[in-house]
Amino acid sequence: MKEHLPFIGMIKAMTFAVKQFRLYSQNHPITQQALAALNLEMQKFFETRPRVNLGSMRKLLVINGAIISEKESSVHELAKEFDRLGIEALTLEKGVDVAEMSIFLGLMAIPTKLLEQKGGFRKNYEQNPLPHIKLVSGRYELVGEGEAVLSQKEETPSSSAPVSAAPAPPRTRWPGRPRFPSVRPRSPAGASAVPAASGPAEFP
């Protein structure tokens, strides 16, 4: 747990701030005090780091691919908030300020039913300029003891449609493995086509 100590102060401050945004108005002194405390933690954190990746897997918080111990119950409250809002993963980048966090926490504090009436969390997020807070679509998968990797969703017309053997042009993928386009050899005249591979190639 020691290696995660630099993150914990910021995560707890963020969780506490969400609660205050839910109880009080955005301009209430208590809300502003919680926001100032969070900003202080973020400033200290980003002095030596360019970004942090946060996510949720089985209601446990994932920080930069590391699953935080269940013993840190207060930290996992943020993961539960992510699940409620449909936030699979997000990246906080150096340069995020009080104004951005105020908008983002305000969105997180909106009651679920009201948020659904407004089109959901992602729609409201996209309507606000938050250049240092980026949502990532995907799903965390366990790859080792206490480790998880984010597999991004493919943007296809239908989520149930099978993925084509010939992949789309390469796109940036975070933080999963790189993909390479498959090559189908040409068949000689009169010969049957070579069948496509039944699944993606695995790389060590």
Tab-separated table of N, CA and C in Angstrom, residues 42-120:
chain	number	residue	atom	x	y	z
A	42	MET	N	-4.208	17.937	-5.292
A	42	MET	CA	-3.875	17.757	-6.711
A	42	MET	C	-2.587	18.481	-7.075
A	43	GLN	N	-2.416	19.679	-6.544
A	43	GLN	CA	-1.196	20.442	-6.826
A	43	GLN	C	0.037	19.689	-6.345
A	44	LYS	N	-0.046	19.114	-5.149
A	44	LYS	CA	1.078	18.338	-4.619
A	44	LYS	C	1.333	17.097	-5.465
A	45	PHE	N	0.249	16.434	-5.868
A	45	PHE	CA	0.381	15.198	-6.636
A	45	PHE	C	1.017	15.449	-7.999
A	46	PHE	N	0.558	16.481	-8.688
A	46	PHE	CA	1.014	16.730	-10.058
A	46	PHE	C	2.354	17.470	-10.141
A	47	GLU	N	2.946	17.740	-9.006
A	47	GLU	CA	4.288	18.337	-9.032
A	47	GLU	C	5.286	17.393	-9.687
A	48	THR	N	5.093	16.094	-9.522
A	48	THR	CA	6.053	15.111	-10.027
A	48	THR	C	5.426	14.109	-11.000
A	49	ARG	N	4.155	14.315	-11.364
A	49	ARG	CA	3.482	13.360	-12.248
A	49	ARG	C	2.667	14.109	-13.293
A	50	PRO	N	2.664	13.617	-14.535
A	50	PRO	CA	1.901	14.301	-15.581
A	50	PRO	C	0.415	13.945	-15.591
A	51	ARG	N	0.059	12.769	-15.054
A	51	ARG	CA	-1.333	12.327	-15.114
A	51	ARG	C	-1.543	11.148	-14.166
A	52	VAL	N	-2.816	10.808	-13.967
A	52	VAL	CA	-3.170	9.601	-13.216
A	52	VAL	C	-4.396	8.996	-13.871
A	53	ASN	N	-4.398	7.673	-14.000
A	53	ASN	CA	-5.519	6.953	-14.589
A	53	ASN	C	-6.321	6.287	-13.481
A	54	LEU	N	-7.614	6.567	-13.437
A	54	LEU	CA	-8.501	6.018	-12.410
A	54	LEU	C	-9.594	5.194	-13.067
A	55	GLY	N	-10.031	4.154	-12.387
A	55	GLY	CA	-11.113	3.347	-12.912
A	55	GLY	C	-11.717	2.481	-11.833
A	56	SER	N	-12.672	1.663	-12.235
A	56	SER	CA	-13.367	0.791	-11.293
A	56	SER	C	-13.457	-0.615	-11.867
A	57	MET	N	-13.215	-1.605	-11.019
A	57	MET	CA	-13.390	-3.005	-11.405
A	57	MET	C	-13.955	-3.752	-10.212
A	58	ARG	N	-15.167	-4.296	-10.366
A	58	ARG	CA	-15.835	-5.016	-9.284
A	58	ARG	C	-15.957	-4.156	-8.034
A	59	LYS	N	-16.272	-2.880	-8.256
A	59	LYS	CA	-16.460	-1.892	-7.189
A	59	LYS	C	-15.183	-1.621	-6.393
A	60	LEU	N	-14.038	-1.957	-6.970
A	60	LEU	CA	-12.748	-1.636	-6.365
A	60	LEU	C	-12.055	-0.594	-7.238
A	61	LEU	N	-11.379	0.329	-6.593
A	61	LEU	CA	-10.708	1.389	-7.329
A	61	LEU	C	-9.414	0.881	-7.955
A	62	VAL	N	-9.200	1.279	-9.204
A	62	VAL	CA	-7.977	0.937	-9.929
A	62	VAL	C	-7.221	2.228	-10.208
A	63	ILE	N	-5.955	2.274	-9.785
A	63	ILE	CA	-5.120	3.453	-9.996
A	63	ILE	C	-3.916	3.044	-10.827
A	64	ASN	N	-3.823	3.596	-12.016
A	64	ASN	CA	-2.712	3.271	-12.926
A	64	ASN	C	-2.524	1.763	-13.087
A	65	GLY	N	-3.632	1.037	-13.189
A	65	GLY	CA	-3.567	-0.401	-13.417
A	65	GLY	C	-3.413	-1.247	-12.166
A	66	ALA	N	-3.276	-0.620	-11.004
A	66	ALA	CA	-3.132	-1.350	-9.746
A	66	ALA	C	-4.457	-1.321	-8.985
A	67	ILE	N	-4.920	-2.504	-8.577
A	67	ILE	CA	-6.171	-2.607	-7.825
A	67	ILE	C	-5.875	-2.346	-6.349
A	68	ILE	N	-6.555	-1.369	-5.786
A	68	ILE	CA	-6.315	-0.998	-4.400
A	68	ILE	C	-6.968	-2.005	-3.459
A	69	SER	N	-6.294	-2.327	-2.381
A	69	SER	CA	-6.764	-3.318	-1.415
A	69	SER	C	-8.167	-2.994	-0.909
A	70	GLU	N	-8.959	-4.050	-0.677
A	70	GLU	CA	-10.317	-3.877	-0.162
A	70	GLU	C	-10.319	-3.236	1.223
A	71	LYS	N	-9.199	-3.313	1.933
A	71	LYS	CA	-9.123	-2.742	3.274
A	71	LYS	C	-9.299	-1.229	3.252
A	72	GLU	N	-8.952	-0.600	2.130
A	72	GLU	CA	-9.088	0.854	2.015
A	72	GLU	C	-10.517	1.190	1.584
A	73	SER	N	-11.481	0.953	2.471
A	73	SER	CA	-12.894	1.115	2.124
A	73	SER	C	-13.239	2.540	1.716
A	74	SER	N	-12.626	3.534	2.373
A	74	SER	CA	-12.946	4.918	2.055
A	74	SER	C	-12.524	5.281	0.635
A	75	VAL	N	-11.457	4.652	0.170
A	75	VAL	CA	-10.974	4.917	-1.191
A	75	VAL	C	-11.950	4.339	-2.213
A	76	HIS	N	-12.538	3.192	-1.906
A	76	HIS	CA	-13.400	2.517	-2.865
A	76	HIS	C	-14.774	3.161	-2.989
A	77	GLU	N	-15.080	4.137	-2.144
A	77	GLU	CA	-16.326	4.880	-2.315
A	77	GLU	C	-16.337	5.581	-3.665
A	78	LEU	N	-15.175	6.016	-4.115
A	78	LEU	CA	-15.088	6.671	-5.416
A	78	LEU	C	-15.385	5.671	-6.532
A	79	ALA	N	-14.924	4.426	-6.386
A	79	ALA	CA	-15.208	3.386	-7.382
A	79	ALA	C	-16.709	3.138	-7.476
A	80	LYS	N	-17.385	3.158	-6.343
A	80	LYS	CA	-18.837	2.950	-6.341
A	80	LYS	C	-19.548	4.106	-7.047
A	81	GLU	N	-19.019	5.306	-6.881
A	81	GLU	CA	-19.578	6.459	-7.598
A	81	GLU	C	-19.379	6.289	-9.101
A	82	PHE	N	-18.202	5.810	-9.494
A	82	PHE	CA	-17.933	5.554	-10.910
A	82	PHE	C	-18.942	4.556	-11.476
A	83	ASP	N	-19.194	3.475	-10.736
A	83	ASP	CA	-20.145	2.465	-11.196
A	83	ASP	C	-21.541	3.061	-11.358
A	84	ARG	N	-21.944	3.872	-10.406
A	84	ARG	CA	-23.285	4.479	-10.452
A	84	ARG	C	-23.449	5.365	-11.673
A	85	LEU	N	-22.391	6.055	-12.040
A	85	LEU	CA	-22.450	7.019	-13.141
A	85	LEU	C	-22.081	6.416	-14.486
A	86	GLY	N	-21.639	5.152	-14.471
A	86	GLY	CA	-21.229	4.539	-15.727
A	86	GLY	C	-19.865	5.001	-16.202
A	87	ILE	N	-19.028	5.475	-15.271
A	87	ILE	CA	-17.664	5.881	-15.609
A	87	ILE	C	-16.774	4.650	-15.535
A	88	GLU	N	-16.282	4.205	-16.676
A	88	GLU	CA	-15.438	3.016	-16.692
A	88	GLU	C	-14.004	3.360	-16.316
A	89	ALA	N	-13.527	4.480	-16.828
A	89	ALA	CA	-12.171	4.933	-16.512
A	89	ALA	C	-12.053	6.398	-16.892
A	90	LEU	N	-11.131	7.086	-16.251
A	90	LEU	CA	-10.874	8.480	-16.599
A	90	LEU	C	-9.411	8.807	-16.335
A	91	THR	N	-8.959	9.850	-16.994
A	91	THR	CA	-7.590	10.329	-16.813
A	91	THR	C	-7.627	11.762	-16.326
A	92	LEU	N	-6.946	12.022	-15.221
A	92	LEU	CA	-6.737	13.386	-14.736
A	92	LEU	C	-5.337	13.808	-15.142
A	93	GLU	N	-5.214	14.955	-15.789
A	93	GLU	CA	-3.926	15.406	-16.271
A	93	GLU	C	-3.454	16.652	-15.535
A	94	LYS	N	-2.152	16.803	-15.489
A	94	LYS	CA	-1.563	17.995	-14.882
A	94	LYS	C	-2.105	19.238	-15.573
A	95	GLY	N	-2.495	20.205	-14.795
A	95	GLY	CA	-3.102	21.409	-15.339
A	95	GLY	C	-4.574	21.525	-14.991
A	96	VAL	N	-5.175	20.435	-14.466
A	96	VAL	CA	-6.569	20.506	-14.048
A	96	VAL	C	-6.683	21.519	-12.914
A	97	ASP	N	-7.691	22.359	-12.995
A	97	ASP	CA	-7.809	23.432	-12.005
A	97	ASP	C	-9.140	23.347	-11.263
A	98	VAL	N	-9.354	24.319	-10.384
A	98	VAL	CA	-10.553	24.330	-9.546
A	98	VAL	C	-11.817	24.432	-10.399
A	99	ALA	N	-11.768	25.234	-11.460
A	99	ALA	CA	-12.953	25.415	-12.300
A	99	ALA	C	-13.371	24.099	-12.945
A	100	GLU	N	-12.416	23.350	-13.491
A	100	GLU	CA	-12.724	22.069	-14.128
A	100	GLU	C	-13.268	21.073	-13.103
A	101	MET	N	-12.594	20.972	-11.957
A	101	MET	CA	-13.029	20.027	-10.935
A	101	MET	C	-14.403	20.391	-10.392
A	102	SER	N	-14.693	21.671	-10.304
A	102	SER	CA	-15.991	22.103	-9.807
A	102	SER	C	-17.103	21.630	-10.741
A	103	ILE	N	-16.875	21.760	-12.055
A	103	ILE	CA	-17.863	21.292	-13.028
A	103	ILE	C	-18.012	19.779	-12.952
A	104	PHE	N	-16.866	19.084	-12.912
A	104	PHE	CA	-16.890	17.625	-12.924
A	104	PHE	C	-17.545	17.065	-11.666
A	105	LEU	N	-17.186	17.583	-10.503
A	105	LEU	CA	-17.778	17.103	-9.251
A	105	LEU	C	-19.262	17.439	-9.175
A	106	GLY	N	-19.620	18.599	-9.739
A	106	GLY	CA	-21.037	18.973	-9.788
A	106	GLY	C	-21.846	17.966	-10.592
A	107	LEU	N	-21.271	17.482	-11.699
A	107	LEU	CA	-21.939	16.460	-12.508
A	107	LEU	C	-22.046	15.144	-11.739
A	108	MET	N	-20.969	14.781	-11.035
A	108	MET	CA	-20.977	13.540	-10.268
A	108	MET	C	-22.016	13.572	-9.151
A	109	ALA	N	-22.315	14.755	-8.644
A	109	ALA	CA	-23.228	14.881	-7.503
A	109	ALA	C	-24.700	14.903	-7.901
A	110	ILE	N	-24.988	14.988	-9.203
A	110	ILE	CA	-26.385	15.022	-9.645
A	110	ILE	C	-27.051	13.674	-9.338
A	111	PRO	N	-28.242	13.677	-8.735
A	111	PRO	CA	-28.950	12.416	-8.450
A	111	PRO	C	-29.142	11.592	-9.720
A	112	THR	N	-29.124	10.285	-9.566
A	112	THR	CA	-29.165	9.379	-10.721
A	112	THR	C	-30.362	9.623	-11.628
A	113	LYS	N	-31.562	9.715	-11.072
A	113	LYS	CA	-32.769	9.890	-11.888
A	113	LYS	C	-32.735	11.198	-12.659
A	114	LEU	N	-32.303	12.257	-11.994
A	114	LEU	CA	-32.231	13.553	-12.663
A	114	LEU	C	-31.186	13.527	-13.778
A	115	LEU	N	-30.079	12.842	-13.517
A	115	LEU	CA	-29.023	12.737	-14.514
A	115	LEU	C	-29.515	11.969	-15.738
A	116	GLU	N	-30.311	10.923	-15.514
A	116	GLU	CA	-30.873	10.150	-16.619
A	116	GLU	C	-31.818	11.004	-17.450
A	117	GLN	N	-32.576	11.864	-16.790
A	117	GLN	CA	-33.493	12.752	-17.502
A	117	GLN	C	-32.733	13.753	-18.372
A	118	LYS	N	-31.518	14.067	-17.956
A	118	LYS	CA	-30.695	15.021	-18.702
A	118	LYS	C	-29.852	14.333	-19.783
A	119	GLY	N	-30.032	13.008	-19.938
A	119	GLY	CA	-29.307	12.304	-20.986
A	119	GLY	C	-28.144	11.465	-20.516
A	120	GLY	N	-27.925	11.407	-19.207
A	120	GLY	CA	-26.839	10.589	-18.678
A	120	GLY	C	-25.572	11.385	-18.409
